[in-house]
GROMACS .gro file of C-alpha atoms in nm:
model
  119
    1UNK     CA    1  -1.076  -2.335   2.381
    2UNK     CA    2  -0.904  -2.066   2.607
    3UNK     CA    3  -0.530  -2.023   2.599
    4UNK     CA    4  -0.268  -2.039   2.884
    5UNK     CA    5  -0.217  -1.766   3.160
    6UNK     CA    6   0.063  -1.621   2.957
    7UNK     CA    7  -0.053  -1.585   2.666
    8UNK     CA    8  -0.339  -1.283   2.650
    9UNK     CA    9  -0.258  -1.101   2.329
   10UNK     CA   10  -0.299  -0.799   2.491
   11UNK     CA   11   0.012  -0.871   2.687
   12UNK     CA   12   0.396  -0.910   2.606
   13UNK     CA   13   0.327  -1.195   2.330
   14UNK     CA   14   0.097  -0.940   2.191
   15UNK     CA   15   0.280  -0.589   2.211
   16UNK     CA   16   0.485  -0.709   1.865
   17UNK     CA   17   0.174  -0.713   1.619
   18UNK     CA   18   0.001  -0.409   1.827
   19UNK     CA   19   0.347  -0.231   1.762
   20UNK     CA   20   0.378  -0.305   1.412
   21UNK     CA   21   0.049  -0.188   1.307
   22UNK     CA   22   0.055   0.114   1.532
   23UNK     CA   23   0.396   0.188   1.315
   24UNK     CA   24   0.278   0.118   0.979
   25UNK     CA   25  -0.100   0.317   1.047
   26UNK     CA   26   0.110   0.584   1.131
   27UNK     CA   27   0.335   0.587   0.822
   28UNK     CA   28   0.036   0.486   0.577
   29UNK     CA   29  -0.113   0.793   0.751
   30UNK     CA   30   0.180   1.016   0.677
   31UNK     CA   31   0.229   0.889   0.341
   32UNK     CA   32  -0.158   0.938   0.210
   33UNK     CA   33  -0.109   1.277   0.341
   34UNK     CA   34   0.205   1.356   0.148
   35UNK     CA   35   0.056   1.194  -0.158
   36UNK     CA   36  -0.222   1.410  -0.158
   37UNK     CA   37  -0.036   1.715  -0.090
   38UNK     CA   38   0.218   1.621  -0.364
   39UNK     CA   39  -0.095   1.559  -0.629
   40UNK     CA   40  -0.226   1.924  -0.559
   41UNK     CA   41   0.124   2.093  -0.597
   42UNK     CA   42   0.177   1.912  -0.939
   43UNK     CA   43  -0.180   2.013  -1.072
   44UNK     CA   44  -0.354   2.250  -0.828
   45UNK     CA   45  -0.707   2.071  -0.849
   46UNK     CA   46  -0.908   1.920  -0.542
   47UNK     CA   47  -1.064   1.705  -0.830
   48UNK     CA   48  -0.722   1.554  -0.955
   49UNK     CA   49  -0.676   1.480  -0.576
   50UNK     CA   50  -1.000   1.283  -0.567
   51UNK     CA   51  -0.995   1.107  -0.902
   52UNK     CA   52  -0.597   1.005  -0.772
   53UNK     CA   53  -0.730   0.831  -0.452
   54UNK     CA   54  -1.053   0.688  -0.647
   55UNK     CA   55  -0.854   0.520  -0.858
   56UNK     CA   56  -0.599   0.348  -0.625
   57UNK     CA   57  -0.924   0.167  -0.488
   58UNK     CA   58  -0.999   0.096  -0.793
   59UNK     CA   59  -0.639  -0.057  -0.872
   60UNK     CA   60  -0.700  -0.297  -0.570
   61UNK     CA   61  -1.014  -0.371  -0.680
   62UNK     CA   62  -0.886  -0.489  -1.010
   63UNK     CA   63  -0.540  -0.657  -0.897
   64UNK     CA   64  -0.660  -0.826  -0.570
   65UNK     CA   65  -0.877  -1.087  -0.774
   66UNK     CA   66  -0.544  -1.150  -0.965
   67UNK     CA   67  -0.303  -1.115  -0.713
   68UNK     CA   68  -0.546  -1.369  -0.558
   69UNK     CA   69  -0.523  -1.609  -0.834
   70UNK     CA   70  -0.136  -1.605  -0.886
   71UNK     CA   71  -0.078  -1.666  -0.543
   72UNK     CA   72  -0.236  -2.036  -0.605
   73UNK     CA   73  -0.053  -2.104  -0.905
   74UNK     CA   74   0.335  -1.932  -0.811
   75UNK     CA   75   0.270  -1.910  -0.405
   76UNK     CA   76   0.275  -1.661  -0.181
   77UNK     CA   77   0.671  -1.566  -0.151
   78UNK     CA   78   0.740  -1.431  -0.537
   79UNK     CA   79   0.435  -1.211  -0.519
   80UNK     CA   80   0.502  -1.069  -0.182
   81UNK     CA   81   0.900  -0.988  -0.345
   82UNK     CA   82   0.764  -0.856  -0.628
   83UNK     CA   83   0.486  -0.667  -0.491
   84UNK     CA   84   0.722  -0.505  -0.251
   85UNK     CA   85   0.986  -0.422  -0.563
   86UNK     CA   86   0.701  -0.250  -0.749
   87UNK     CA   87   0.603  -0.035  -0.451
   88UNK     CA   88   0.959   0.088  -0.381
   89UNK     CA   89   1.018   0.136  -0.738
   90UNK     CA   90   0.703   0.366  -0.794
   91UNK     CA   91   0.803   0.559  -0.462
   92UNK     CA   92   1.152   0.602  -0.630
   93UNK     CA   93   1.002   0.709  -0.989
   94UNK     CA   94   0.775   0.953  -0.732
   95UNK     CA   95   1.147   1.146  -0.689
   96UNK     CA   96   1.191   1.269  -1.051
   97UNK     CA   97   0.851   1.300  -1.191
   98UNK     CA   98   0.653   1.657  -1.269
   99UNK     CA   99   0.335   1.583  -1.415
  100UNK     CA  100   0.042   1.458  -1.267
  101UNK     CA  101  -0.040   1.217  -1.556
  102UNK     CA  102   0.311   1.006  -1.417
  103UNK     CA  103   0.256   1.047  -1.076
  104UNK     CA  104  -0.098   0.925  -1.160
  105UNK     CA  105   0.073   0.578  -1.323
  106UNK     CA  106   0.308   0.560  -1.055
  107UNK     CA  107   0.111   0.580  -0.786
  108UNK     CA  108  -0.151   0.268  -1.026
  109UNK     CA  109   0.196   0.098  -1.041
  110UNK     CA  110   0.289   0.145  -0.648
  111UNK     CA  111  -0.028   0.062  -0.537
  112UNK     CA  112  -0.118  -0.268  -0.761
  113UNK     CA  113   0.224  -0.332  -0.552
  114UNK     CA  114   0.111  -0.342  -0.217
  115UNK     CA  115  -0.243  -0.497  -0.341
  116UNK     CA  116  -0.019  -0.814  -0.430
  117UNK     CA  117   0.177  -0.831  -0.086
  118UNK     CA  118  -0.142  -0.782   0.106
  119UNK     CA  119  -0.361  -1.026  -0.038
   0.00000   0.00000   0.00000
């Protein structure tokens, strides 16, 4: 089934989503970046760094498959709120932390966030 003249995603109709994810790559980009930078400052090891990032992906692993689940039984709306809440809230803790070992279960927290409003 082929669409109308007018609307080719790769013209105006399109430019909104291509803009938005242009904008968020760029500040996921930026933000990865600073988190790693901000991991190595707090404990000086390449290995912290690593273990950080390993575990994230592990974190989505784990809280998609639930995230998943509650989305069936509550719907999509609460978890997308909440998952938002917990990201900004972890960024926020972020601000007045000095030890690895809380950025470490911030960043868990933060990132089991955005695994709930992206599933």
């Amino acid at each position: 089934m082929r669409a109308g003249p007018g609307s080719s995603m790769f013209g105006r109709q399109g430019l909104p989503l291509f803009a938005t994810y242009l904008i968020w790559g760029t500040g996921s980009g930026a933000q990865t970046l600073g988190r790693s930078l901000f991991a190595f400052e707090l404990e000086n090891s390449i290995f912290l760094v690593t273990l950080l990032f390993a575990a994230l992906g592990a974190s989505r692993i784990i809280s998609a498959p639930l995230t998943g689940f509650l989305t069936d039984r509550v719907g999509r709306k609460p978890l997308a709120v909440i998952g938002a809440f917990l990201r900004g809230a972890a960024s926020f803790g972020v601000l007045y932390i000095d030890s690895y070992a809380a950025f470490f279960v911030l960043e868990l927290i933060g990132n089991t966030g955005v695994s709930m409003w992206q599933t």
